[in-house]
PDB file of C-alpha atoms and ligand atoms in Angstrom:
ATOM      1  CA  MET T 145       0.000   0.000   0.000  1.00 69.00           C
ATOM      2  CA  ASN T 146       1.190   3.534  -0.824  1.00 87.00           C
ATOM      3  CA  ARG T 147       1.985   5.753   2.111  1.00 96.00           C
ATOM      4  CA  PRO T 148      -1.086   7.843   2.927  1.00 98.00           C
ATOM      5  CA  LYS T 149      -0.915  11.615   2.473  1.00 98.00           C
ATOM      6  CA  VAL T 150      -1.967  13.827   5.353  1.00 98.00           C
ATOM      7  CA  TYR T 151      -2.156  17.518   6.122  1.00 98.00           C
ATOM      8  CA  ILE T 152      -1.349  19.076   9.504  1.00 98.00           C
ATOM      9  CA  ALA T 153      -3.333  22.326   9.588  1.00 98.00           C
ATOM     10  CA  ARG T 154      -1.897  23.634  12.842  1.00 96.00           C
ATOM     11  CA  LYS T 155       1.571  24.170  14.256  1.00 95.00           C
ATOM     12  CA  ILE T 156       2.527  21.139  16.349  1.00 96.00           C
ATOM     13  CA  PRO T 157       5.742  20.015  18.084  1.00 96.00           C
ATOM     14  CA  TYR T 158       8.358  18.736  15.623  1.00 96.00           C
ATOM     15  CA  GLU T 159       8.652  15.449  17.523  1.00 97.00           C
ATOM     16  CA  VAL T 160       4.990  14.688  16.765  1.00 98.00           C
ATOM     17  CA  GLU T 161       5.507  15.651  13.120  1.00 97.00           C
ATOM     18  CA  GLU T 162       8.371  13.150  13.013  1.00 98.00           C
ATOM     19  CA  TYR T 163       6.084  10.446  14.369  1.00 98.00           C
ATOM     20  CA  ILE T 164       3.517  11.181  11.644  1.00 98.00           C
ATOM     21  CA  GLY T 165       6.327  11.229   9.053  1.00 98.00           C
ATOM     22  CA  LYS T 166       7.294   7.639   9.917  1.00 98.00           C
ATOM     23  CA  PHE T 167       3.958   6.436   8.550  1.00 98.00           C
ATOM     24  CA  CYS T 168       2.617   9.095   6.207  1.00 98.00           C
ATOM     25  CA  ASP T 169       3.731  11.725   3.693  1.00 98.00           C
ATOM     26  CA  TYR T 170       2.757  14.974   5.290  1.00 98.00           C
ATOM     27  CA  GLU T 171       2.493  18.643   4.506  1.00 98.00           C
ATOM     28  CA  LYS T 172       1.905  21.244   7.178  1.00 98.00           C
ATOM     29  CA  TRP T 173       0.687  24.778   7.708  1.00 97.00           C
ATOM     30  CA  GLY T 174       3.363  25.342  10.353  1.00 90.00           C
ATOM     31  CA  LYS T 175       2.491  28.932  11.260  1.00 94.00           C
ATOM     32  CA  ASN T 176       1.012  30.156  14.524  1.00 91.00           C
ATOM     33  CA  THR T 177      -1.828  31.923  12.706  1.00 93.00           C
ATOM     34  CA  GLU T 178      -5.016  30.226  11.569  1.00 93.00           C
ATOM     35  CA  ILE T 179      -4.778  28.687   8.095  1.00 97.00           C
ATOM     36  CA  PRO T 180      -6.744  30.642   5.447  1.00 97.00           C
ATOM     37  CA  GLN T 181      -9.669  28.673   4.051  1.00 97.00           C
ATOM     38  CA  ASP T 182      -8.479  28.611   0.389  1.00 97.00           C
ATOM     39  CA  GLU T 183      -5.067  27.365   1.461  1.00 97.00           C
ATOM     40  CA  LEU T 184      -6.667  24.563   3.484  1.00 98.00           C
ATOM     41  CA  PHE T 185      -9.075  23.618   0.678  1.00 98.00           C
ATOM     42  CA  ASN T 186      -6.182  23.535  -1.741  1.00 98.00           C
ATOM     43  CA  ARG T 187      -3.908  21.458   0.461  1.00 98.00           C
ATOM     44  CA  ILE T 188      -6.441  18.774   1.358  1.00 98.00           C
ATOM     45  CA  SER T 189      -7.465  18.069  -2.247  1.00 98.00           C
ATOM     46  CA  ASP T 190      -5.214  14.978  -2.481  1.00 98.00           C
ATOM     47  CA  LYS T 191      -5.035  14.019   1.217  1.00 98.00           C
ATOM     48  CA  ASP T 192      -6.242  10.925   3.075  1.00 98.00           C
ATOM     49  CA  GLY T 193      -6.263  12.661   6.437  1.00 98.00           C
ATOM     50  CA  VAL T 194      -6.191  16.076   8.046  1.00 98.00           C
ATOM     51  CA  MET T 195      -5.382  17.124  11.603  1.00 98.00           C
ATOM     52  CA  LEU T 196      -6.824  20.419  12.809  1.00 98.00           C
ATOM     53  CA  TYR T 197      -8.411  22.428  15.571  1.00 96.00           C
ATOM     54  CA  GLY T 198     -11.881  23.984  15.545  1.00 94.00           C
ATOM     55  CA  ILE T 199     -12.321  24.277  11.746  1.00 97.00           C
ATOM     56  CA  LYS T 200     -15.852  23.514  10.511  1.00 97.00           C
ATOM     57  CA  ILE T 201     -16.113  20.181   8.739  1.00 98.00           C
ATOM     58  CA  ASP T 202     -19.026  20.537   6.355  1.00 98.00           C
ATOM     59  CA  GLU T 203     -20.066  19.863   2.753  1.00 97.00           C
ATOM     60  CA  ALA T 204     -17.977  22.791   1.455  1.00 97.00           C
ATOM     61  CA  LEU T 205     -14.764  21.501   3.016  1.00 98.00           C
ATOM     62  CA  LEU T 206     -15.414  17.879   2.094  1.00 98.00           C
ATOM     63  CA  ASP T 207     -16.183  18.840  -1.530  1.00 98.00           C
ATOM     64  CA  HIS T 208     -12.537  19.911  -1.717  1.00 98.00           C
ATOM     65  CA  ALA T 209     -11.198  16.664  -0.277  1.00 98.00           C
ATOM     66  CA  PRO T 210     -12.485  13.750  -2.368  1.00 98.00           C
ATOM     67  CA  LYS T 211      -9.982  11.244  -0.930  1.00 98.00           C
ATOM     68  CA  LEU T 212     -10.341  12.197   2.720  1.00 98.00           C
ATOM     69  CA  LYS T 213     -10.826   9.325   5.169  1.00 98.00           C
ATOM     70  CA  ILE T 214     -10.230  11.022   8.520  1.00 98.00           C
ATOM     71  CA  VAL T 215     -10.457  14.368  10.276  1.00 98.00           C
ATOM     72  CA  SER T 216      -8.441  14.310  13.487  1.00 98.00           C
ATOM     73  CA  ASN T 217      -9.440  17.078  15.911  1.00 98.00           C
ATOM     74  CA  ILE T 218      -6.881  18.328  18.422  1.00 98.00           C
ATOM     75  CA  SER T 219      -9.608  18.853  21.014  1.00 97.00           C
ATOM     76  CA  ALA T 220     -12.027  16.987  23.214  1.00 96.00           C
ATOM     77  CA  GLY T 221     -15.001  18.939  21.846  1.00 96.00           C
ATOM     78  CA  TYR T 222     -16.119  18.162  18.293  1.00 97.00           C
ATOM     79  CA  ASN T 223     -18.937  20.615  17.733  1.00 96.00           C
ATOM     80  CA  ASN T 224     -17.031  21.672  14.572  1.00 97.00           C
ATOM     81  CA  PHE T 225     -18.072  18.346  12.959  1.00 98.00           C
ATOM     82  CA  ASN T 226     -21.234  18.226  10.888  1.00 98.00           C
ATOM     83  CA  LEU T 227     -21.865  14.652  11.965  1.00 97.00           C
ATOM     84  CA  GLU T 228     -24.704  13.983   9.519  1.00 97.00           C
ATOM     85  CA  VAL T 229     -22.603  15.011   6.538  1.00 98.00           C
ATOM     86  CA  MET T 230     -19.564  13.086   7.763  1.00 98.00           C
ATOM     87  CA  LYS T 231     -21.642   9.957   8.317  1.00 98.00           C
ATOM     88  CA  ARG T 232     -23.208  10.221   4.877  1.00 97.00           C
ATOM     89  CA  ARG T 233     -19.818  10.697   3.233  1.00 97.00           C
ATOM     90  CA  ASN T 234     -18.164   7.970   5.276  1.00 97.00           C
ATOM     91  CA  ILE T 235     -15.578  10.284   6.868  1.00 98.00           C
ATOM     92  CA  MET T 236     -14.116   9.306  10.221  1.00 98.00           C
ATOM     93  CA  GLY T 237     -13.808  12.001  12.872  1.00 98.00           C
ATOM     94  CA  THR T 238     -11.795  11.755  16.063  1.00 98.00           C
ATOM     95  CA  ASN T 239     -11.213  13.804  19.210  1.00 98.00           C
ATOM     96  CA  THR T 240      -8.816  13.670  22.162  1.00 98.00           C
ATOM     97  CA  PRO T 241     -10.943  12.741  25.164  1.00 95.00           C
ATOM     98  CA  GLY T 242      -9.814  12.077  28.722  1.00 95.00           C
ATOM     99  CA  ILE T 243      -6.564  14.033  28.599  1.00 98.00           C
ATOM    100  CA  LEU T 244      -7.664  17.486  29.662  1.00 97.00           C
ATOM    101  CA  ASN T 245     -10.094  16.695  32.515  1.00 98.00           C
ATOM    102  CA  ASP T 246      -7.941  17.797  35.448  1.00 98.00           C
ATOM    103  CA  THR T 247      -6.383  20.665  33.504  1.00 98.00           C
ATOM    104  CA  VAL T 248      -9.781  22.165  32.652  1.00 98.00           C
ATOM    105  CA  ALA T 249     -11.080  21.495  36.174  1.00 98.00           C
ATOM    106  CA  ASP T 250      -8.126  23.469  37.573  1.00 98.00           C
ATOM    107  CA  LEU T 251      -8.947  26.391  35.292  1.00 98.00           C
ATOM    108  CA  VAL T 252     -12.624  26.271  36.283  1.00 98.00           C
ATOM    109  CA  PHE T 253     -11.512  26.682  39.880  1.00 98.00           C
ATOM    110  CA  GLY T 254      -9.250  29.538  38.830  1.00 98.00           C
ATOM    111  CA  LEU T 255     -12.279  31.246  37.293  1.00 98.00           C
ATOM    112  CA  ILE T 256     -14.416  30.579  40.377  1.00 98.00           C
ATOM    113  CA  LEU T 257     -11.783  32.002  42.728  1.00 98.00           C
ATOM    114  CA  CYS T 258     -10.898  34.991  40.542  1.00 98.00           C
ATOM    115  CA  SER T 259     -14.543  35.943  40.037  1.00 98.00           C
ATOM    116  CA  ALA T 260     -15.572  35.476  43.650  1.00 98.00           C
ATOM    117  CA  ARG T 261     -12.509  37.005  45.293  1.00 98.00           C
ATOM    118  CA  LYS T 262     -11.860  39.742  42.712  1.00 97.00           C
ATOM    119  CA  ILE T 263      -8.279  38.558  42.305  1.00 98.00           C
ATOM    120  CA  VAL T 264      -7.745  40.194  38.908  1.00 97.00           C
ATOM    121  CA  GLN T 265      -9.080  43.585  40.134  1.00 96.00           C
ATOM    122  CA  ALA T 266      -6.978  43.318  43.284  1.00 96.00           C
ATOM    123  CA  ASP T 267      -3.832  42.685  41.246  1.00 97.00           C
ATOM    124  CA  SER T 268      -4.478  45.777  39.088  1.00 96.00           C
ATOM    125  CA  TYR T 269      -5.200  47.783  42.247  1.00 96.00           C
ATOM    126  CA  VAL T 270      -1.733  46.999  43.608  1.00 96.00           C
ATOM    127  CA  LYS T 271       0.086  47.365  40.283  1.00 98.00           C
ATOM    128  CA  ASN T 272      -1.603  50.708  39.618  1.00 97.00           C
ATOM    129  CA  CYS T 273      -0.199  51.882  42.995  1.00 97.00           C
ATOM    130  CA  ASN T 274      -3.644  52.427  44.525  1.00 95.00           C
ATOM    131  CA  TRP T 275      -2.946  50.476  47.750  1.00 95.00           C
ATOM    132  CA  THR T 276      -3.081  52.749  50.774  1.00 94.00           C
ATOM    133  CA  HIS T 277      -3.785  52.150  54.475  1.00 90.00           C
ATOM    134  CA  GLU T 278      -7.463  52.688  53.828  1.00 89.00           C
ATOM    135  CA  TYR T 279      -9.307  49.370  53.519  1.00 87.00           C
ATOM    136  CA  ASN T 280     -10.765  49.056  50.004  1.00 90.00           C
ATOM    137  CA  LEU T 281     -14.318  47.824  50.410  1.00 93.00           C
ATOM    138  CA  ASN T 282     -14.656  47.496  46.631  1.00 94.00           C
ATOM    139  CA  LEU T 283     -12.333  44.511  46.761  1.00 96.00           C
ATOM    140  CA  LEU T 284     -14.507  42.579  49.203  1.00 96.00           C
ATOM    141  CA  GLY T 285     -15.497  39.310  47.573  1.00 97.00           C
ATOM    142  CA  LYS T 286     -17.821  36.402  48.043  1.00 97.00           C
ATOM    143  CA  ASP T 287     -16.990  33.190  49.904  1.00 98.00           C
ATOM    144  CA  VAL T 288     -16.370  30.120  47.789  1.00 98.00           C
ATOM    145  CA  HIS T 289     -16.088  27.618  50.652  1.00 98.00           C
ATOM    146  CA  HIS T 290     -19.376  26.186  51.972  1.00 98.00           C
ATOM    147  CA  SER T 291     -21.381  27.773  49.151  1.00 98.00           C
ATOM    148  CA  THR T 292     -23.521  25.875  46.620  1.00 98.00           C
ATOM    149  CA  LEU T 293     -21.929  24.879  43.339  1.00 98.00           C
ATOM    150  CA  GLY T 294     -24.286  23.810  40.528  1.00 99.00           C
ATOM    151  CA  ILE T 295     -22.613  21.871  37.733  1.00 98.00           C
ATOM    152  CA  ILE T 296     -24.445  21.478  34.418  1.00 98.00           C
ATOM    153  CA  GLY T 297     -22.893  18.531  32.571  1.00 98.00           C
ATOM    154  CA  MET T 298     -21.493  15.817  34.806  1.00 98.00           C
ATOM    155  CA  GLY T 299     -18.947  14.144  32.553  1.00 96.00           C
ATOM    156  CA  ASN T 300     -15.311  13.605  33.445  1.00 97.00           C
ATOM    157  CA  ILE T 301     -14.513  17.317  33.769  1.00 97.00           C
ATOM    158  CA  GLY T 302     -17.654  17.874  35.856  1.00 98.00           C
ATOM    159  CA  THR T 303     -16.577  15.054  38.152  1.00 98.00           C
ATOM    160  CA  ALA T 304     -13.075  16.550  38.503  1.00 98.00           C
ATOM    161  CA  VAL T 305     -14.600  19.949  39.386  1.00 98.00           C
ATOM    162  CA  ALA T 306     -17.014  18.338  41.873  1.00 98.00           C
ATOM    163  CA  LYS T 307     -14.109  16.548  43.561  1.00 98.00           C
ATOM    164  CA  ARG T 308     -12.160  19.781  44.027  1.00 98.00           C
ATOM    165  CA  ALA T 309     -15.285  21.578  45.283  1.00 98.00           C
ATOM    166  CA  LYS T 310     -16.288  18.898  47.751  1.00 98.00           C
ATOM    167  CA  LEU T 311     -12.915  17.802  49.105  1.00 97.00           C
ATOM    168  CA  GLY T 312     -11.034  21.086  48.853  1.00 98.00           C
ATOM    169  CA  PHE T 313     -13.646  23.750  49.497  1.00 98.00           C
ATOM    170  CA  ASP T 314     -16.397  21.991  51.495  1.00 98.00           C
ATOM    171  CA  MET T 315     -18.951  23.135  48.952  1.00 98.00           C
ATOM    172  CA  ASN T 316     -22.457  21.813  48.639  1.00 98.00           C
ATOM    173  CA  VAL T 317     -22.340  20.340  45.128  1.00 98.00           C
ATOM    174  CA  ILE T 318     -25.462  19.774  43.027  1.00 98.00           C
ATOM    175  CA  TYR T 319     -25.522  18.780  39.372  1.00 98.00           C
ATOM    176  CA  TYR T 320     -27.789  18.444  36.368  1.00 98.00           C
ATOM    177  CA  ASN T 321     -27.074  15.951  33.604  1.00 98.00           C
ATOM    178  CA  ARG T 322     -29.092  14.059  30.990  1.00 95.00           C
ATOM    179  CA  ASN T 323     -28.324  10.818  32.854  1.00 96.00           C
ATOM    180  CA  ARG T 324     -27.917  10.565  36.590  1.00 98.00           C
ATOM    181  CA  LYS T 325     -24.515   9.450  37.858  1.00 98.00           C
ATOM    182  CA  PRO T 326     -25.234   7.331  40.963  1.00 98.00           C
ATOM    183  CA  GLU T 327     -21.583   6.279  41.344  1.00 97.00           C
ATOM    184  CA  VAL T 328     -20.338   9.875  41.380  1.00 97.00           C
ATOM    185  CA  GLU T 329     -23.154  10.862  43.761  1.00 98.00           C
ATOM    186  CA  LYS T 330     -22.135   8.088  46.134  1.00 98.00           C
ATOM    187  CA  ASN T 331     -18.366   8.555  45.851  1.00 97.00           C
ATOM    188  CA  LEU T 332     -18.330  12.326  46.210  1.00 98.00           C
ATOM    189  CA  GLY T 333     -21.516  12.972  48.202  1.00 98.00           C
ATOM    190  CA  ILE T 334     -23.060  15.242  45.581  1.00 98.00           C
ATOM    191  CA  GLN T 335     -26.768  15.547  44.696  1.00 98.00           C
ATOM    192  CA  TYR T 336     -28.665  15.419  41.418  1.00 98.00           C
ATOM    193  CA  CYS T 337     -30.967  18.395  40.907  1.00 98.00           C
ATOM    194  CA  GLU T 338     -33.539  19.382  38.267  1.00 98.00           C
ATOM    195  CA  PHE T 339     -32.301  22.064  35.857  1.00 98.00           C
ATOM    196  CA  GLU T 340     -34.539  24.916  37.042  1.00 98.00           C
ATOM    197  CA  SER T 341     -33.961  24.215  40.674  1.00 98.00           C
ATOM    198  CA  LEU T 342     -30.169  24.208  40.119  1.00 98.00           C
ATOM    199  CA  ILE T 343     -30.398  27.552  38.301  1.00 98.00           C
ATOM    200  CA  LYS T 344     -32.411  29.068  41.154  1.00 98.00           C
ATOM    201  CA  THR T 345     -30.382  27.803  44.103  1.00 98.00           C
ATOM    202  CA  SER T 346     -26.716  27.805  43.027  1.00 99.00           C
ATOM    203  CA  ASP T 347     -24.199  30.398  44.181  1.00 98.00           C
ATOM    204  CA  PHE T 348     -21.895  29.330  41.348  1.00 99.00           C
ATOM    205  CA  ILE T 349     -23.187  27.767  38.119  1.00 99.00           C
ATOM    206  CA  VAL T 350     -20.556  25.948  36.080  1.00 98.00           C
ATOM    207  CA  LEU T 351     -21.312  24.983  32.475  1.00 98.00           C
ATOM    208  CA  LEU T 352     -19.519  21.861  31.282  1.00 98.00           C
ATOM    209  CA  THR T 353     -21.975  20.362  28.853  1.00 97.00           C
ATOM    210  CA  PRO T 354     -21.018  19.724  25.200  1.00 95.00           C
ATOM    211  CA  LEU T 355     -22.517  22.026  22.564  1.00 96.00           C
ATOM    212  CA  THR T 356     -25.339  20.264  20.710  1.00 94.00           C
ATOM    213  CA  LYS T 357     -28.680  21.318  19.187  1.00 94.00           C
ATOM    214  CA  ASP T 358     -30.213  20.796  22.639  1.00 95.00           C
ATOM    215  CA  THR T 359     -27.677  22.866  24.587  1.00 97.00           C
ATOM    216  CA  TYR T 360     -27.456  25.854  22.190  1.00 98.00           C
ATOM    217  CA  HIS T 361     -28.465  28.931  24.278  1.00 98.00           C
ATOM    218  CA  LEU T 362     -29.338  26.681  27.214  1.00 98.00           C
ATOM    219  CA  ILE T 363     -28.683  29.732  29.383  1.00 98.00           C
ATOM    220  CA  ASP T 364     -30.815  32.561  28.042  1.00 98.00           C
ATOM    221  CA  PHE T 365     -32.786  35.574  29.378  1.00 98.00           C
ATOM    222  CA  LYS T 366     -35.234  33.247  31.165  1.00 98.00           C
ATOM    223  CA  GLU T 367     -32.472  31.445  33.067  1.00 98.00           C
ATOM    224  CA  PHE T 368     -30.681  34.668  34.074  1.00 98.00           C
ATOM    225  CA  ALA T 369     -34.015  35.958  35.451  1.00 98.00           C
ATOM    226  CA  MET T 370     -34.213  32.864  37.690  1.00 98.00           C
ATOM    227  CA  MET T 371     -30.639  33.083  39.069  1.00 98.00           C
ATOM    228  CA  LYS T 372     -29.751  34.540  42.457  1.00 98.00           C
ATOM    229  CA  LYS T 373     -28.604  38.153  42.195  1.00 98.00           C
ATOM    230  CA  SER T 374     -25.461  36.978  43.984  1.00 98.00           C
ATOM    231  CA  ALA T 375     -24.803  34.140  41.500  1.00 98.00           C
ATOM    232  CA  ILE T 376     -21.633  33.784  39.440  1.00 98.00           C
ATOM    233  CA  LEU T 377     -21.740  31.995  36.074  1.00 99.00           C
ATOM    234  CA  ILE T 378     -18.675  30.085  34.877  1.00 99.00           C
ATOM    235  CA  ASN T 379     -18.417  28.852  31.282  1.00 98.00           C
ATOM    236  CA  ALA T 380     -15.483  26.670  30.245  1.00 97.00           C
ATOM    237  CA  SER T 381     -17.224  24.488  27.660  1.00 97.00           C
ATOM    238  CA  ARG T 382     -18.506  26.282  24.535  1.00 97.00           C
ATOM    239  CA  GLY T 383     -19.631  29.900  24.153  1.00 98.00           C
ATOM    240  CA  GLN T 384     -22.867  29.162  22.289  1.00 98.00           C
ATOM    241  CA  ILE T 385     -24.333  27.427  25.340  1.00 98.00           C
ATOM    242  CA  VAL T 386     -25.000  30.929  26.673  1.00 98.00           C
ATOM    243  CA  ASN T 387     -26.909  33.635  24.812  1.00 98.00           C
ATOM    244  CA  GLU T 388     -24.238  36.331  25.120  1.00 98.00           C
ATOM    245  CA  GLU T 389     -26.741  39.138  24.675  1.00 98.00           C
ATOM    246  CA  ALA T 390     -28.625  37.833  27.723  1.00 98.00           C
ATOM    247  CA  LEU T 391     -25.355  37.479  29.641  1.00 98.00           C
ATOM    248  CA  VAL T 392     -24.340  41.067  28.900  1.00 98.00           C
ATOM    249  CA  ASP T 393     -27.784  42.245  30.025  1.00 98.00           C
ATOM    250  CA  ALA T 394     -27.526  40.190  33.247  1.00 98.00           C
ATOM    251  CA  LEU T 395     -24.053  41.555  34.050  1.00 98.00           C
ATOM    252  CA  GLN T 396     -24.830  45.179  33.186  1.00 97.00           C
ATOM    253  CA  ASN T 397     -28.137  45.207  35.045  1.00 98.00           C
ATOM    254  CA  GLN T 398     -26.909  43.364  38.158  1.00 97.00           C
ATOM    255  CA  LYS T 399     -29.190  40.364  37.539  1.00 98.00           C
ATOM    256  CA  ILE T 400     -26.182  38.276  38.620  1.00 98.00           C
ATOM    257  CA  LEU T 401     -23.010  39.173  40.500  1.00 98.00           C
ATOM    258  CA  GLY T 402     -20.462  38.177  37.895  1.00 98.00           C
ATOM    259  CA  ALA T 403     -19.122  35.685  35.383  1.00 98.00           C
ATOM    260  CA  GLY T 404     -15.908  33.835  34.600  1.00 98.00           C
ATOM    261  CA  LEU T 405     -15.541  32.931  30.929  1.00 98.00           C
ATOM    262  CA  ASP T 406     -13.067  30.915  28.916  1.00 98.00           C
ATOM    263  CA  VAL T 407     -15.305  30.625  25.831  1.00 98.00           C
ATOM    264  CA  TYR T 408     -17.464  32.921  23.674  1.00 98.00           C
ATOM    265  CA  GLU T 409     -20.066  32.790  20.937  1.00 98.00           C
ATOM    266  CA  THR T 410     -17.398  34.052  18.519  1.00 97.00           C
ATOM    267  CA  GLU T 411     -13.703  33.306  19.031  1.00 96.00           C
ATOM    268  CA  PRO T 412     -11.418  35.170  19.089  1.00 95.00           C
ATOM    269  CA  ILE T 413     -13.738  37.643  20.802  1.00 97.00           C
ATOM    270  CA  GLY T 414     -14.550  40.751  18.696  1.00 95.00           C
ATOM    271  CA  THR T 415     -13.022  44.064  19.759  1.00 96.00           C
ATOM    272  CA  ASP T 416     -16.571  45.448  19.863  1.00 97.00           C
ATOM    273  CA  ASN T 417     -17.860  42.690  22.165  1.00 98.00           C
ATOM    274  CA  PRO T 418     -19.332  44.477  25.237  1.00 98.00           C
ATOM    275  CA  LEU T 419     -17.972  41.725  27.517  1.00 98.00           C
ATOM    276  CA  ILE T 420     -14.456  43.136  27.294  1.00 97.00           C
ATOM    277  CA  LYS T 421     -15.610  46.405  28.863  1.00 96.00           C
ATOM    278  CA  ILE T 422     -17.687  44.955  31.713  1.00 97.00           C
ATOM    279  CA  PRO T 423     -15.800  44.915  35.039  1.00 94.00           C
ATOM    280  CA  ASN T 424     -17.610  42.020  36.763  1.00 95.00           C
ATOM    281  CA  VAL T 425     -16.545  39.419  34.215  1.00 98.00           C
ATOM    282  CA  ILE T 426     -13.234  37.591  33.892  1.00 98.00           C
ATOM    283  CA  THR T 427     -12.414  36.969  30.218  1.00 98.00           C
ATOM    284  CA  LEU T 428      -9.870  34.294  29.308  1.00 98.00           C
ATOM    285  CA  PRO T 429      -8.869  33.369  25.721  1.00 97.00           C
ATOM    286  CA  HIS T 430     -10.065  29.707  25.617  1.00 97.00           C
ATOM    287  CA  ILE T 431      -7.131  28.294  27.569  1.00 98.00           C
ATOM    288  CA  GLY T 432      -8.943  25.524  29.487  1.00 97.00           C
ATOM    289  CA  SER T 433      -6.649  22.800  28.165  1.00 97.00           C
ATOM    290  CA  GLY T 434      -3.682  25.165  27.916  1.00 97.00           C
ATOM    291  CA  THR T 435      -0.820  23.609  29.822  1.00 98.00           C
ATOM    292  CA  SER T 436       2.250  22.434  27.926  1.00 97.00           C
ATOM    293  CA  SER T 437       1.927  18.813  28.939  1.00 98.00           C
ATOM    294  CA  THR T 438      -1.822  18.512  28.327  1.00 98.00           C
ATOM    295  CA  LEU T 439      -1.566  20.169  24.924  1.00 97.00           C
ATOM    296  CA  TYR T 440       1.384  17.932  24.000  1.00 97.00           C
ATOM    297  CA  ASN T 441      -0.584  14.820  24.984  1.00 98.00           C
ATOM    298  CA  MET T 442      -3.606  15.994  23.007  1.00 98.00           C
ATOM    299  CA  VAL T 443      -1.502  16.576  19.881  1.00 98.00           C
ATOM    300  CA  LYS T 444       0.155  13.173  20.273  1.00 98.00           C
ATOM    301  CA  THR T 445      -3.237  11.475  20.601  1.00 98.00           C
ATOM    302  CA  ALA T 446      -4.561  13.377  17.573  1.00 98.00           C
ATOM    303  CA  ALA T 447      -1.499  12.166  15.623  1.00 98.00           C
ATOM    304  CA  LEU T 448      -2.181   8.523  16.552  1.00 98.00           C
ATOM    305  CA  ASN T 449      -5.776   8.945  15.368  1.00 98.00           C
ATOM    306  CA  LEU T 450      -4.632  10.621  12.145  1.00 98.00           C
ATOM    307  CA  VAL T 451      -2.154   7.904  11.212  1.00 98.00           C
ATOM    308  CA  LYS T 452      -4.535   5.049  11.952  1.00 98.00           C
ATOM    309  CA  GLY T 453      -7.455   6.667  10.096  1.00 98.00           C
ATOM    310  CA  SER T 454      -5.370   7.618   7.057  1.00 98.00           C
ATOM    311  CA  TYR T 455      -4.675   3.889   6.540  1.00 98.00           C
ATOM    312  CA  GLY T 456      -8.460   3.323   6.568  1.00 97.00           C
ATOM    313  CA  GLU T 457      -8.307   1.642   9.978  1.00 98.00           C
ATOM    314  CA  ILE T 458     -10.624   2.492  12.882  1.00 98.00           C
ATOM    315  CA  PRO T 459      -8.768   5.033  15.042  1.00 98.00           C
ATOM    316  CA  PRO T 460      -8.868   4.762  18.852  1.00 97.00           C
ATOM    317  CA  ASN T 461     -10.914   7.916  19.385  1.00 98.00           C
ATOM    318  CA  LEU T 462     -13.553   7.748  16.671  1.00 98.00           C
ATOM    319  CA  VAL T 463     -16.371   9.915  18.068  1.00 98.00           C
ATOM    320  CA  PRO T 464     -19.353   7.803  19.246  1.00 97.00           C
ATOM    321  CA  GLU T 465     -21.820   9.260  16.704  1.00 97.00           C
ATOM    322  CA  LEU T 466     -19.637   8.020  13.832  1.00 98.00           C
ATOM    323  CA  ILE T 467     -19.115   4.478  15.106  1.00 96.00           C
ATOM    324  CA  LYS T 468     -20.901   2.041  12.792  1.00 90.00           C
TER     325      LYS T 468
HETATM  326  C1  DGY J 230     -11.372  21.042  23.930  1.00 83.49           C
HETATM  327  O1  DGY J 230     -10.455  20.209  23.803  1.00 83.49           O
HETATM  328  O2  DGY J 230     -12.512  20.825  23.566  1.00 83.49           O
HETATM  329  C2  DGY J 230     -10.975  22.350  24.546  1.00 83.49           C
HETATM  330  O3  DGY J 230     -12.078  23.155  24.790  1.00 83.49           O
HETATM  331  C3  DGY J 230     -10.037  23.070  23.617  1.00 83.49           C
HETATM  332  O4  DGY J 230     -10.809  23.387  22.488  1.00 83.49           O
END
């Protein structure tokens, strides 16, 4: 069999490129910027596989890649896949599950602590030389310990967040998920809660559900109206789970106390997005999985998937919806 041809549409460590090169002929984008669409369409026209991050896989892209067997995502989320189209065209799609759970859970806690204890504002206060002997009441925060944490989406990341909350911060943890998780409830002493009741009673609401047709704008004007005025919303999953217009309204009109965000409806965030001017929101640039070792392991896993799939074999992390 000829060596398969693959395209690496994102800059990755050279060592991983070398691994791919042992099995496949590869071309790469290699720059830190996002690959322009025409360049990508051009490059994948004779390829068996492509490895990428966040680029939409739809009819238009697949029309330019008649030989394509596999799309290997360098991410756990795969909301960039049009699963119906991929299924119909017999294209395999993979993700990198299980690697980032603790890394994202750590960042969620960073967002909880920064939002509740005004850590970012306090840092600017000191660096701007505003610290005097007068006690600054504006920097008074909200307790995290012993408060109620509501987690929406109790997968592996949700479980890792619940563990930190329960064991480290003595929080009362409630969760909402499509399926109940009796084992997690028993092991960690957390409680299942109906969606509306969680929205109404949580001090912190953490969104960790995947983006699907059912979770698009799950948190909208109606949900913000039900939240405690002292609630803090944390989103580290996908931006479109929250209607950003409703979030801006809730933050500007004190319907909630604050928010900690790693994700947005449009990424990178637009310079005209009101969120960047609102003081009671922490805005991070989608860095949930962003530690060197986690990213390296994700790229390595994506490379294994790419190589396997480009030979027409079933890769280890074929997403469940595409398993035949
Ligand atoms: C993931 O892997 O899904 C992270 O959110 C990075 O995109």
